[in-house]
Coordinates of C-alpha atoms and ligand atoms in Angstrom, one line a residue:
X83 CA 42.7 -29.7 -36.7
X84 CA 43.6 -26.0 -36.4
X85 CA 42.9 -24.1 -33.3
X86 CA 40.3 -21.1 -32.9
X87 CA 43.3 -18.8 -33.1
X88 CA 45.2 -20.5 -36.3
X89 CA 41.7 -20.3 -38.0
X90 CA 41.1 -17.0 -36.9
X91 CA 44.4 -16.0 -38.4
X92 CA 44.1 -17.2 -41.4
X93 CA 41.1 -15.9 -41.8
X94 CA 42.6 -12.1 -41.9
X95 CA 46.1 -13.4 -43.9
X96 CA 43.4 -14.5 -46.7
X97 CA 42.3 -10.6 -46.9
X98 CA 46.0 -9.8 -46.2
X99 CA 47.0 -12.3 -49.1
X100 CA 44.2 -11.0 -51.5
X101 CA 45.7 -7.4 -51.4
X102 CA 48.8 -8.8 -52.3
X103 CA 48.2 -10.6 -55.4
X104 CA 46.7 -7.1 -57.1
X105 CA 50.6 -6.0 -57.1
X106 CA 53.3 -7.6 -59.3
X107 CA 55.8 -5.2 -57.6
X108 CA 56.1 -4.9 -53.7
X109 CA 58.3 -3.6 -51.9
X110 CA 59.3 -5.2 -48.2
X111 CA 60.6 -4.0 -45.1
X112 CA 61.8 -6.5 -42.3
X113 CA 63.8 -6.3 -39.3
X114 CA 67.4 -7.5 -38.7
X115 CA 66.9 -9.7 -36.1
X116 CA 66.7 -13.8 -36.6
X117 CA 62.9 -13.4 -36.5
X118 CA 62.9 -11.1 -38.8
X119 CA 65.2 -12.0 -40.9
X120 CA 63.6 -15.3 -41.6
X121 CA 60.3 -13.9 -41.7
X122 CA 62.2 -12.0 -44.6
X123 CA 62.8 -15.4 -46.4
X124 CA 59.7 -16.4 -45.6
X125 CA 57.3 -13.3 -47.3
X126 CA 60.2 -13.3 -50.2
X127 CA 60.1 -17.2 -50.9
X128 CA 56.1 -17.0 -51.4
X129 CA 56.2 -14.0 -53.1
X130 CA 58.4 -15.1 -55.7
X131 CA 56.8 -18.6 -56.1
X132 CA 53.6 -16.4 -56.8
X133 CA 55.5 -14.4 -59.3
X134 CA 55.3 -11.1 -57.4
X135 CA 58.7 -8.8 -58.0
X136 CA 60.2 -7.5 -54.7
X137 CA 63.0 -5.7 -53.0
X138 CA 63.8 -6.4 -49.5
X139 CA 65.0 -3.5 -47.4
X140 CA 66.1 -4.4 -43.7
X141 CA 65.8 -1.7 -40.8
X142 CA 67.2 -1.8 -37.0
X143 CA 63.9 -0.6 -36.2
X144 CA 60.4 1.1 -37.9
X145 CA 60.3 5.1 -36.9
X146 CA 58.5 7.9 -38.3
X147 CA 61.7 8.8 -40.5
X148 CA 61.9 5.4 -42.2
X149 CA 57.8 5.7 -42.6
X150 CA 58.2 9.4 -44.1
X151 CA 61.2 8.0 -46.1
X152 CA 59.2 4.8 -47.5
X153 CA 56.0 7.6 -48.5
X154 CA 58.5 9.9 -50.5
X155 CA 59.9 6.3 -52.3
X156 CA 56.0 6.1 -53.7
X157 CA 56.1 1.9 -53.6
X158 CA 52.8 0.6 -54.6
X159 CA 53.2 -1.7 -51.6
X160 CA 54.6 -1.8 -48.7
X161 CA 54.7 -5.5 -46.4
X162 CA 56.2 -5.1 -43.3
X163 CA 57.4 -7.9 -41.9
X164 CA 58.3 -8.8 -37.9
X165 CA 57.5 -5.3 -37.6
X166 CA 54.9 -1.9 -38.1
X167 CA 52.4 -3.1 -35.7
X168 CA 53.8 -0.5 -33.2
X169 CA 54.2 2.6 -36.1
X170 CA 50.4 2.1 -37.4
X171 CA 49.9 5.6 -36.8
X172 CA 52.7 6.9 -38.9
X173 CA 52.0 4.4 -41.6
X174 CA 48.5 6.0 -41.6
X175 CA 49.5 9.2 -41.1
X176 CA 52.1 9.2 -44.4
X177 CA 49.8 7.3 -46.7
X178 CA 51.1 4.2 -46.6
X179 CA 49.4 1.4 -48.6
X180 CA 50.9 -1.4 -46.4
X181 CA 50.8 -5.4 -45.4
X182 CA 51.6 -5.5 -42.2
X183 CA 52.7 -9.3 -40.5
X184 CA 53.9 -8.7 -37.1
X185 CA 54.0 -10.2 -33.6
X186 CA 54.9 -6.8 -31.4
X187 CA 51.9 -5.4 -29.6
X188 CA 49.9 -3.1 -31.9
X189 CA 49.7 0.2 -31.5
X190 CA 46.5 1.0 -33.9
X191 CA 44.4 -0.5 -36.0
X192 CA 45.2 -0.9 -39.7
X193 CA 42.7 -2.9 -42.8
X194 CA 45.6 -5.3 -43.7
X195 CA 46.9 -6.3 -40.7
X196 CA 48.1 -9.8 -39.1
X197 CA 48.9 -9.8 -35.8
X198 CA 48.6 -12.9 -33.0
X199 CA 47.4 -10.1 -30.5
X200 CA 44.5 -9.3 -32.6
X201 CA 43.3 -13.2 -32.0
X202 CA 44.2 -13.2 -28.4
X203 CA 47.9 -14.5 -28.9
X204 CA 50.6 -12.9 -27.4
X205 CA 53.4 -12.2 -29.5
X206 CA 56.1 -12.5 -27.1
X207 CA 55.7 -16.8 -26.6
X208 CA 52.4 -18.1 -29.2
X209 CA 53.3 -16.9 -32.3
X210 CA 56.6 -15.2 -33.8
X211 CA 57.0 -12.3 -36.8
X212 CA 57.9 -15.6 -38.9
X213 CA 55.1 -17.7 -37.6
X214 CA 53.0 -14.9 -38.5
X215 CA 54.7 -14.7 -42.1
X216 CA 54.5 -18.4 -42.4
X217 CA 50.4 -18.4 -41.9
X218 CA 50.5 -15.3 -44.3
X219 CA 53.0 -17.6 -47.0
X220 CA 50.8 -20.0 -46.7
X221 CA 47.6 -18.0 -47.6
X222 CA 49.8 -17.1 -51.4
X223 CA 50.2 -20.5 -52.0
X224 CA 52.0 -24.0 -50.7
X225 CA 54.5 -22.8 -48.6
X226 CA 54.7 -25.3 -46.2
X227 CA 58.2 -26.0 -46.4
X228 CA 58.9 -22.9 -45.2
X229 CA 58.3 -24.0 -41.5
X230 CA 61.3 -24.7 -40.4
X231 CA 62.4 -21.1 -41.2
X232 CA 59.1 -20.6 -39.2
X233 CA 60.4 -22.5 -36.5
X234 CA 64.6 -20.8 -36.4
X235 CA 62.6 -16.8 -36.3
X236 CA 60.9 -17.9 -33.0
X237 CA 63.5 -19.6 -31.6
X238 CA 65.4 -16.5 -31.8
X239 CA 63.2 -14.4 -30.2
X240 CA 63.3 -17.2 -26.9
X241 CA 59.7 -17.9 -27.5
X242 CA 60.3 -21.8 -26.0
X243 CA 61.4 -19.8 -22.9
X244 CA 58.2 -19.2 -20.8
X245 CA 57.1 -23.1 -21.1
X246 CA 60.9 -24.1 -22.2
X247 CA 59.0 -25.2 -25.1
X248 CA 56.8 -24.1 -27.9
X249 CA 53.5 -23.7 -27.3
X250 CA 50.0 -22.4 -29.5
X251 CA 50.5 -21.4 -32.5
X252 CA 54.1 -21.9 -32.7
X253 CA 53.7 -25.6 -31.9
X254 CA 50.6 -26.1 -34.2
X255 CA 53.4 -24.9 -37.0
X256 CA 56.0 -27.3 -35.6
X257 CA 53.6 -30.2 -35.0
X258 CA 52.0 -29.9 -38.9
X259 CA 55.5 -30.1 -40.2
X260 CA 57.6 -33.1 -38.4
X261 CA 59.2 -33.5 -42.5
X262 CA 61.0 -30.5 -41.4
X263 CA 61.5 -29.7 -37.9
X264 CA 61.8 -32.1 -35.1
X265 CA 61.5 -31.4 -31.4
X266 CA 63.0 -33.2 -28.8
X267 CA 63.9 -32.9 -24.6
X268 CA 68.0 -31.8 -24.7
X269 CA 70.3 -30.6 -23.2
X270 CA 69.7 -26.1 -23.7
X271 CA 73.2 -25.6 -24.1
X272 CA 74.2 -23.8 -27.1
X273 CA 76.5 -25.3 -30.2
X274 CA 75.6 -29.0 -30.0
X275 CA 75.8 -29.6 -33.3
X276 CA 79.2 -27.7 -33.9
X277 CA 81.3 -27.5 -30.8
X278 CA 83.9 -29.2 -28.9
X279 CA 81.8 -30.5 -25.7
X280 CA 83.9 -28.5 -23.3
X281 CA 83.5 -25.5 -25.7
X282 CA 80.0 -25.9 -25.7
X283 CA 79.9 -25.7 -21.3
X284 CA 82.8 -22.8 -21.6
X285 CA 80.5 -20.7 -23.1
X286 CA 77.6 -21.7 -22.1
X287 CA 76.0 -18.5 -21.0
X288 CA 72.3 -19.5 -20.4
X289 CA 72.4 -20.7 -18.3
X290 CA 75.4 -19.7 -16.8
X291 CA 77.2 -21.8 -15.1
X292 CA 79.3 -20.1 -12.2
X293 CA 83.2 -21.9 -12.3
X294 CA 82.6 -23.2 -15.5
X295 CA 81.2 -20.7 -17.9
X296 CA 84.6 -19.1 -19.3
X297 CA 86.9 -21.5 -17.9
X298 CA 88.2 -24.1 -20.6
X299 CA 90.5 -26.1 -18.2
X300 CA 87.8 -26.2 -15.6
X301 CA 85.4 -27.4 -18.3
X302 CA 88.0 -30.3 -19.5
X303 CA 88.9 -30.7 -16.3
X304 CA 84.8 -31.7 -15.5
X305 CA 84.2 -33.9 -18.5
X306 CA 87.5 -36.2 -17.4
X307 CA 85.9 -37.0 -14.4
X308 CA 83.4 -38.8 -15.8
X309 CA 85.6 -40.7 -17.7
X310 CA 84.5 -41.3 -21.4
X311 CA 86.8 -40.4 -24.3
X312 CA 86.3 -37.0 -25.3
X313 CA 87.9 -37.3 -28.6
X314 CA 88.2 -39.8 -31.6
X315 CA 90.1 -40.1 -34.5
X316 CA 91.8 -37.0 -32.9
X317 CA 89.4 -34.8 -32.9
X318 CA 87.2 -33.4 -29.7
X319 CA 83.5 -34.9 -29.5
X320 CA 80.4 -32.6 -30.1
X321 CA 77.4 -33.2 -28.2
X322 CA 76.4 -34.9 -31.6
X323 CA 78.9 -37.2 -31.5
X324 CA 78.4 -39.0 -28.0
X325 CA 76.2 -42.3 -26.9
X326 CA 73.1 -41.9 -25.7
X327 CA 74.9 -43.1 -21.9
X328 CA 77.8 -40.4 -22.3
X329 CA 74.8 -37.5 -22.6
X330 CA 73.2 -38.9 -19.7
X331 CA 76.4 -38.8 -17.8
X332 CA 77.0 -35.3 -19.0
X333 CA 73.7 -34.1 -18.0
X334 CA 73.8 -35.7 -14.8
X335 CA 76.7 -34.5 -13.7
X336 CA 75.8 -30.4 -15.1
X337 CA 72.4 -30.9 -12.8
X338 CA 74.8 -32.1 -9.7
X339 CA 77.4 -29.3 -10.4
X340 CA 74.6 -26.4 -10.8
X341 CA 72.7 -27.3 -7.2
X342 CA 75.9 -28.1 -5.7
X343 CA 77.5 -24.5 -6.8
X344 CA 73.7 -23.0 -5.7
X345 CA 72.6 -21.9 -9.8
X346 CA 69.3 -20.0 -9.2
X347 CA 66.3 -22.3 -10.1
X348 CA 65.2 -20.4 -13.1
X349 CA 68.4 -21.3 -14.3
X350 CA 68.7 -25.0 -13.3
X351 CA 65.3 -25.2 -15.3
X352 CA 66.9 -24.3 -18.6
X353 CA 69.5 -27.3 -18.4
X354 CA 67.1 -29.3 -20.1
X355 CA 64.4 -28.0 -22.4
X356 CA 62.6 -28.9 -25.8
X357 CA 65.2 -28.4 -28.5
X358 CA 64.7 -28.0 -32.5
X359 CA 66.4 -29.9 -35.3
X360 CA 65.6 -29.1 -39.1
X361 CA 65.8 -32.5 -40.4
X362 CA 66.7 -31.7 -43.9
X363 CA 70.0 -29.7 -43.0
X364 CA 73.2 -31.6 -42.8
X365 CA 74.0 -32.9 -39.6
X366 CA 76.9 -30.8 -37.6
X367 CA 76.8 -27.6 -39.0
X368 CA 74.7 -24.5 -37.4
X369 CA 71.4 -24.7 -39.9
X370 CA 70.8 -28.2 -38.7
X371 CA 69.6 -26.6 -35.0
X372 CA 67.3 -24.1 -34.5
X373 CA 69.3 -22.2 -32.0
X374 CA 72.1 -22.4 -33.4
X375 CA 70.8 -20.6 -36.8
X376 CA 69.3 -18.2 -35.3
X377 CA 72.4 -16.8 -33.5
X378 CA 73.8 -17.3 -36.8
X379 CA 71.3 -14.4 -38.8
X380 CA 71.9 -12.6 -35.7
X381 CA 75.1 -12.4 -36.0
X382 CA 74.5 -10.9 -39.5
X383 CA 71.5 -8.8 -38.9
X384 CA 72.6 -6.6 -35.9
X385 CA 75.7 -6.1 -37.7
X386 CA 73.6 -4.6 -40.3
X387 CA 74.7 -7.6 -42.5
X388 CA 70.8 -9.2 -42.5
X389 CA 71.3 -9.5 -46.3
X390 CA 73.9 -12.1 -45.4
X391 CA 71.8 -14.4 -42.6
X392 CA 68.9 -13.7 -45.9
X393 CA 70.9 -15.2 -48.4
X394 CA 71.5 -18.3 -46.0
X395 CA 67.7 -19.0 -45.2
X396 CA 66.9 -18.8 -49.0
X397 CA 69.5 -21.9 -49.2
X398 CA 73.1 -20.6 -49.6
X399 CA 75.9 -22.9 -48.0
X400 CA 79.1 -21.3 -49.8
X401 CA 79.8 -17.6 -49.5
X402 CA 77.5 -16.3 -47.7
X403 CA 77.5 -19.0 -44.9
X404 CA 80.8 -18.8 -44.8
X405 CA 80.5 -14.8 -44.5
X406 CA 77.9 -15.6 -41.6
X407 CA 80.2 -17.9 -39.8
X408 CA 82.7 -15.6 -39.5
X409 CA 80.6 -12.9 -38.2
X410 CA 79.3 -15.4 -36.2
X411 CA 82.5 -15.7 -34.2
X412 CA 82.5 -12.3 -34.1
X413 CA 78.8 -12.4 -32.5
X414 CA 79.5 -14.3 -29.8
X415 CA 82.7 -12.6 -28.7
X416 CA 81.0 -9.7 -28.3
X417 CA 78.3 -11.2 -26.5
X418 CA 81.6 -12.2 -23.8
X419 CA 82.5 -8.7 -23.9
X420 CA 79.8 -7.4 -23.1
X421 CA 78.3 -9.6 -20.2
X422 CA 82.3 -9.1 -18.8
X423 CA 81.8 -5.2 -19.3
X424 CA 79.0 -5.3 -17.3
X425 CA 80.2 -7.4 -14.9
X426 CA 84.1 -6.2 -14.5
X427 CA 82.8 -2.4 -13.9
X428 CA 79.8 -3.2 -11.0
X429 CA 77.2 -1.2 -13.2
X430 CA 74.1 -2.7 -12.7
X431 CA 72.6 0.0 -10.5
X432 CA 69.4 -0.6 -8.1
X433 CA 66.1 1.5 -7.6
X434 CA 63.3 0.3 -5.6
X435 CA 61.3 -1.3 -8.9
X436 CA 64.0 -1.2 -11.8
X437 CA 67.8 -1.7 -11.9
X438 CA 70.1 -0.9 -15.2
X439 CA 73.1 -0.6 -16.3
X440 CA 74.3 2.3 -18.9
X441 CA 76.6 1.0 -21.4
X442 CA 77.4 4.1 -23.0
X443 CA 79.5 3.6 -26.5
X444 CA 81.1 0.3 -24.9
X445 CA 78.4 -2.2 -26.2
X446 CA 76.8 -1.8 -29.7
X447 CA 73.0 -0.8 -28.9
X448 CA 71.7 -3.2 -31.4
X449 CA 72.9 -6.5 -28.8
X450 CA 72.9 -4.6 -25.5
X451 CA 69.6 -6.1 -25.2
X452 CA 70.6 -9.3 -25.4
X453 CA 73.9 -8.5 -23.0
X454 CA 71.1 -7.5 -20.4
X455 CA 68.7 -10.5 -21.2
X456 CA 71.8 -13.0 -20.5
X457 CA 72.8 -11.1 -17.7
X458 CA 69.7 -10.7 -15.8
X459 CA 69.7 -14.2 -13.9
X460 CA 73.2 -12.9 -12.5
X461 CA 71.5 -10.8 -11.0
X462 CA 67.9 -9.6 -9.3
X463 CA 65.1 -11.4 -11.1
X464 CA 62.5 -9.7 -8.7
X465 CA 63.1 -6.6 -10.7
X466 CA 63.2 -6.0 -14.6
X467 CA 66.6 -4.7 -16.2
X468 CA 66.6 -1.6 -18.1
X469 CA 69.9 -1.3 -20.6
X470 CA 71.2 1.7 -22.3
X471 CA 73.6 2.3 -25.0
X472 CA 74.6 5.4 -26.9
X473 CA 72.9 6.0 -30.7
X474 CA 73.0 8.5 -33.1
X475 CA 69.6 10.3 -32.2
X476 CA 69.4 9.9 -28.2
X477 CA 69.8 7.0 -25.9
X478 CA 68.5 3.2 -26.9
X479 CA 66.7 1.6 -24.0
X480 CA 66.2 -2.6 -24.0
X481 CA 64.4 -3.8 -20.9
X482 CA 64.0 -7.2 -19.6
X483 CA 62.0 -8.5 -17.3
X484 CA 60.9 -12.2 -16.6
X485 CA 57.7 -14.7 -16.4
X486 CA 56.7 -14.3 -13.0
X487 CA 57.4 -10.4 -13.1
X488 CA 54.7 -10.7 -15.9
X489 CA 52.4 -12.8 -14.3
X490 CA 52.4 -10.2 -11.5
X491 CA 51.0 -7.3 -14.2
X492 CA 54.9 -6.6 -15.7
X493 CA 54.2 -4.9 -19.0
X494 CA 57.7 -3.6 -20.6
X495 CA 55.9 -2.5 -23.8
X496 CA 53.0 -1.1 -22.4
X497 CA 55.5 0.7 -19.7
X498 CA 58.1 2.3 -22.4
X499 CA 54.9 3.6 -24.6
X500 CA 53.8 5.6 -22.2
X501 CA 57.2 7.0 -20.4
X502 CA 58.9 7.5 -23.9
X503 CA 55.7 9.4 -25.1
X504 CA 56.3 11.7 -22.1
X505 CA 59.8 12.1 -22.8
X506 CA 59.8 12.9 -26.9
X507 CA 61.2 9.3 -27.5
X508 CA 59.4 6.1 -28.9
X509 CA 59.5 2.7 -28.0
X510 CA 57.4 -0.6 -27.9
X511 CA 57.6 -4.4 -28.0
X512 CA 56.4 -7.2 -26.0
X513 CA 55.5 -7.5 -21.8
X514 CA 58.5 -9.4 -21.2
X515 CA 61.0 -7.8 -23.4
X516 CA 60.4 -3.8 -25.2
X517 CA 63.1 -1.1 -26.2
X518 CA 62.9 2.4 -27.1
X519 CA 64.9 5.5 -28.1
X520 CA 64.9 8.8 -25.6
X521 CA 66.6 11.8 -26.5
X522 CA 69.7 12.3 -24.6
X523 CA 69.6 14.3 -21.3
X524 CA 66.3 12.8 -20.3
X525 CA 67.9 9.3 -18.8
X526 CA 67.5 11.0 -15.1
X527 CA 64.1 11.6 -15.6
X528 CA 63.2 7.9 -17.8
X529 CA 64.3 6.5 -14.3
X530 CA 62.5 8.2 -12.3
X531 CA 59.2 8.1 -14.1
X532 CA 59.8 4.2 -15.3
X533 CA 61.0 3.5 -11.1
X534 CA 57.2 4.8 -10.9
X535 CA 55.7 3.0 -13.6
X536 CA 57.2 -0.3 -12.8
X537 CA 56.0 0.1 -9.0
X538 CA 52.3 0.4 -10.4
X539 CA 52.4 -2.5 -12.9
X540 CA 54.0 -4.8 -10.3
X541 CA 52.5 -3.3 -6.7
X542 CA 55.2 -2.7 -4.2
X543 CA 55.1 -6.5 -3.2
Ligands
LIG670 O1 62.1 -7.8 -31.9 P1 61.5 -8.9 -31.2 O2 60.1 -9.3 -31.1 O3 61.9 -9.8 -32.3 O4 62.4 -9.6 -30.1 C1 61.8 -10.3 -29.0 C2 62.7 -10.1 -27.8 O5 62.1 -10.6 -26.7 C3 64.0 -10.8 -28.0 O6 65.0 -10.0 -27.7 C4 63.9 -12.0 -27.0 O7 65.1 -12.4 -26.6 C5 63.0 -11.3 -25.9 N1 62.4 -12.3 -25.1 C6 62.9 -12.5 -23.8 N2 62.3 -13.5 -23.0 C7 61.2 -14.2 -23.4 C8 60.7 -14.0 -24.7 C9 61.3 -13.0 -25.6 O8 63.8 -11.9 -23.4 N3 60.7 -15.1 -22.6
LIG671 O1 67.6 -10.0 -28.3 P1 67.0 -11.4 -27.8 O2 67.0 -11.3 -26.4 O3 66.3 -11.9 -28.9 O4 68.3 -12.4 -27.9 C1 68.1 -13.7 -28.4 C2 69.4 -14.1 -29.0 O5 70.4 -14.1 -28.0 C3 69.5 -15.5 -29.5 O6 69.0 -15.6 -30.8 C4 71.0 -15.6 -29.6 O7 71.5 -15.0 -30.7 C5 71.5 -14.8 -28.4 N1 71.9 -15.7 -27.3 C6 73.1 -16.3 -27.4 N2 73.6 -17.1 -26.4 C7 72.8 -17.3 -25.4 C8 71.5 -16.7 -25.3 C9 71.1 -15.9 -26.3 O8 73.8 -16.1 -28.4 N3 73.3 -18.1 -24.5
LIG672 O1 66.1 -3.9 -28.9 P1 65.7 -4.9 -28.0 O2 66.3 -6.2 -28.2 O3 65.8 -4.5 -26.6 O4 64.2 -5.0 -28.3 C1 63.3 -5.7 -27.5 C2 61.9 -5.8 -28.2 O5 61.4 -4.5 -28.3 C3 62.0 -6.3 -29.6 O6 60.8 -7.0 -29.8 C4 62.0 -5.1 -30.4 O7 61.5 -5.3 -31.7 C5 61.1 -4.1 -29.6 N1 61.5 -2.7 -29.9 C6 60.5 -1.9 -30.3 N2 60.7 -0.5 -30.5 C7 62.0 0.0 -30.3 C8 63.0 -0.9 -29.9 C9 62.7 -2.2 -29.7 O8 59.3 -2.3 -30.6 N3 62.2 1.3 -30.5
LIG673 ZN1 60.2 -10.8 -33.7

């Protein structure tokens, strides 16, 4: 049985799905994160299985350019995919005929439009850009199989965060499809299925894990003492690869270590948390968990390599999941440099509501959001972060705040729409999470006027 939402969902993605099938040539735009790259696979999978010719063109983020761009290309269609709720105006504005299928908080209101917001969902924990894709798939024919790519896209955007599992829509997905995607308790840490055990707590980043996050000897040195083998047949164990008594030992001993070396409770609460396996990929290798194939497209998509991570959801194991592995690698190193960048030069500044850090050329602006999200339990969680890194046209913002800061009225989106406005830049997103572009030389002034903002959202409690 469906929920009101689900129903009410569908409902709009039959309309959405019925404009769709008068085209036999589309043309899609998605972003070139996990959630939308998968999203991406998602739209082009049903498309094709309803005989619908497409190109897929991925974008860092929608602007008015890329809108006044996609109106001079003349497509008969346009679907936008994890993204275009927030540019409704300029896809009106340019003539756009458009489907959009998005999650971020709309600005405007557009005929062909899914969005979980418009059912009462929030878009930042009940329902993804490829949950919303998947309902739309779903509406152009029997795409259920598509789930578990439903599943990786909102995994990537840390929608299992606020409940440390997934709730509303996103579990009704889960739930309907156990043939692909299983959920079970875990251990959070990242790489079970594909790293070295004391790899896997070395860079264990969230949490982090203060004495042994980084330090490989430490982290050997940890897993001898509870005495188990750590390798067979000369080979180090994976997470995958232990008994059922080893894990507990493991886990036991991580919970001990974390209140013993005082790890901030938001943080002890993400040792364990519901995890994701997509049954029909083969065991030990990134696809088969959810997180794990996530930071794989990511690794592709804020490269600008998202046709990489979109080869690999439509099915490819050789070169281009090779390509993505390598990147990957790549990924994750530069998600060490940058939290060390941060941390080696002090530069997480305080106000009296905000704090940030400015990042300047030193971390790609594409991650820095991430860098600050991973980042943020290091330091004060009773005020949201605010990130900036240098871009072609002015200064990218990525904000982060976190559940209880919401629950107290924190709304990063709503906050960024309005100070950017002021300040010739654009921006949007979700309450817990929003970026934006502002020209350069108006930093000084975003600070002050967000140090304002922020203030009235949260009170000065
Ligand atoms: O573009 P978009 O919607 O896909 O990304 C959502 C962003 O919100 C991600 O960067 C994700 O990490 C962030 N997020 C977060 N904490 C949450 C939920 C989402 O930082 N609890
Ligand atoms: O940008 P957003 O905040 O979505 O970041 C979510 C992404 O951050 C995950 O998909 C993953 O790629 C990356 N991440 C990671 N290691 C962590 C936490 C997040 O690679 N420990
Ligand atoms: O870029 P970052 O990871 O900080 O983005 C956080 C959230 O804000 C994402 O959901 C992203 O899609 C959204 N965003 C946006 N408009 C921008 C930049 C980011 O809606 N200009
Ligand atoms: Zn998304």
């Amino acid at each position: 049985m469906s929920s009101e939402k689900y129903l009410a969902l569908q409902k709009i993605a039959i309309e959405c799905a019925k404009e769709i099938r008068n085209y036999s040539h589309v043309h899609c735009v998605s972003h070139i994160d996990a959630d939308g790259i998968t999203s991406a696979a998602i739209i082009a999978r049903a498309l094709e299985r309803a005989g619908i010719d497409y190109e897929m063109q991925f974008v860092k983020q929608l602007d008015e350019k890329i809108v006044k761009e996609l109106s001079e290309e003349n497509h008969d269609l346009v679907i936008f995919t994890d993204l275009g709720s927030g540019q409704i105006e300029h896809i009106i504005n340019y003539g756009l005929n458009a489907v959009i299928s998005d999650h971020h908080r709309p600005q405007g209101q557009h005929s062909h439009h899914l969005n979980p917001h418009l059912v009462g969902a929030n878009g930042s924990y009940e329902l993804s850009g490829s949950g919303t894709t998947y309902i739309l798939a779903n509406e152009l024919g029997d795409n259920r199989d598509l789930a578990s790519l439903a599943i990786v896209g909102c995994i990537g955007d840390l929608q299992y965060r606020k409940y440390g599992k997934l709730v509303s829509l996103n579990e009704e997905i889960l739930k309907a499809n156990p043939e692909h995607v299983m959920a079970k308790m875990d251990l959070s840490l990242y790489g079970k299925q594909t790293r070295p055990i004391h790899k896997m707590i070395q860079f264990s980043t969230d949490p982090y894990l203060p004495g042994l996050t980084g330090n490989e000897d430490g982290c050997i040195e940890f897993l001898g003492s509870l005495h188990f083998p750590l390798a067979k047949d000369e080979r180090w164990k994976r997470w995958i690869d232990l008994e059922i008594a080893d894990k507990r030992k493991v886990i036991s001993a991580i919970i001990e270590y974390s209140i013993g070396h005082n790890v901030p409770k938001a943080n002890m609460d993400r040792i364990i948390t519901e995890c994701y396996e997509l049954v029909q990929e083969r065991e030990g290798t990134e696809t088969r968990d959810a997180m794990e194939f996530s930071t794989l497209l990511n690794a592709t998509g804020r490269y600008m390599q998202a046709e990489i991570g979109f080869a690999v959801c439509l099915g490819d194991r050789g070169e281009y999941y090779s390509r993505a592995s390598t990147l990957l690698q790549e990924h994750r190193k530069n998600l060490v440099d940058g939290i060390n960048y941060v941390k080696n030069t002090n530069g997480v500044i305080e106000l009296s509501h905000i704090q940030y850090f400015d990042a300047k050329d030193k971390i790609p602006e594409t991650i820095v959001g991430i860098v600050a999200g991973m980042i943020h339990s290091s330091y004060n969680r009773n005020l949201p972060i605010f990130a900036f890194s240098n871009k072609e046209d002015g200064h990218k913002v990525s904000s982060r705040g976190t559940q209880i800061l919401v629950n107290k009225g924190l709304n990063l989106s709503e906050a960024l729409e309005v100070v950017c406005k002021e300040l010739g830049g654009a921006g949007g997103g979700h309450d817990i999470a929003a970026g934006a572009t502002i020209p350069y030389g108006t930093m000084d002034q975003f600070l002050e006027k967000m140090n304002i903002m922020i203030s009235q959202q949260i009170g000065s409690g």
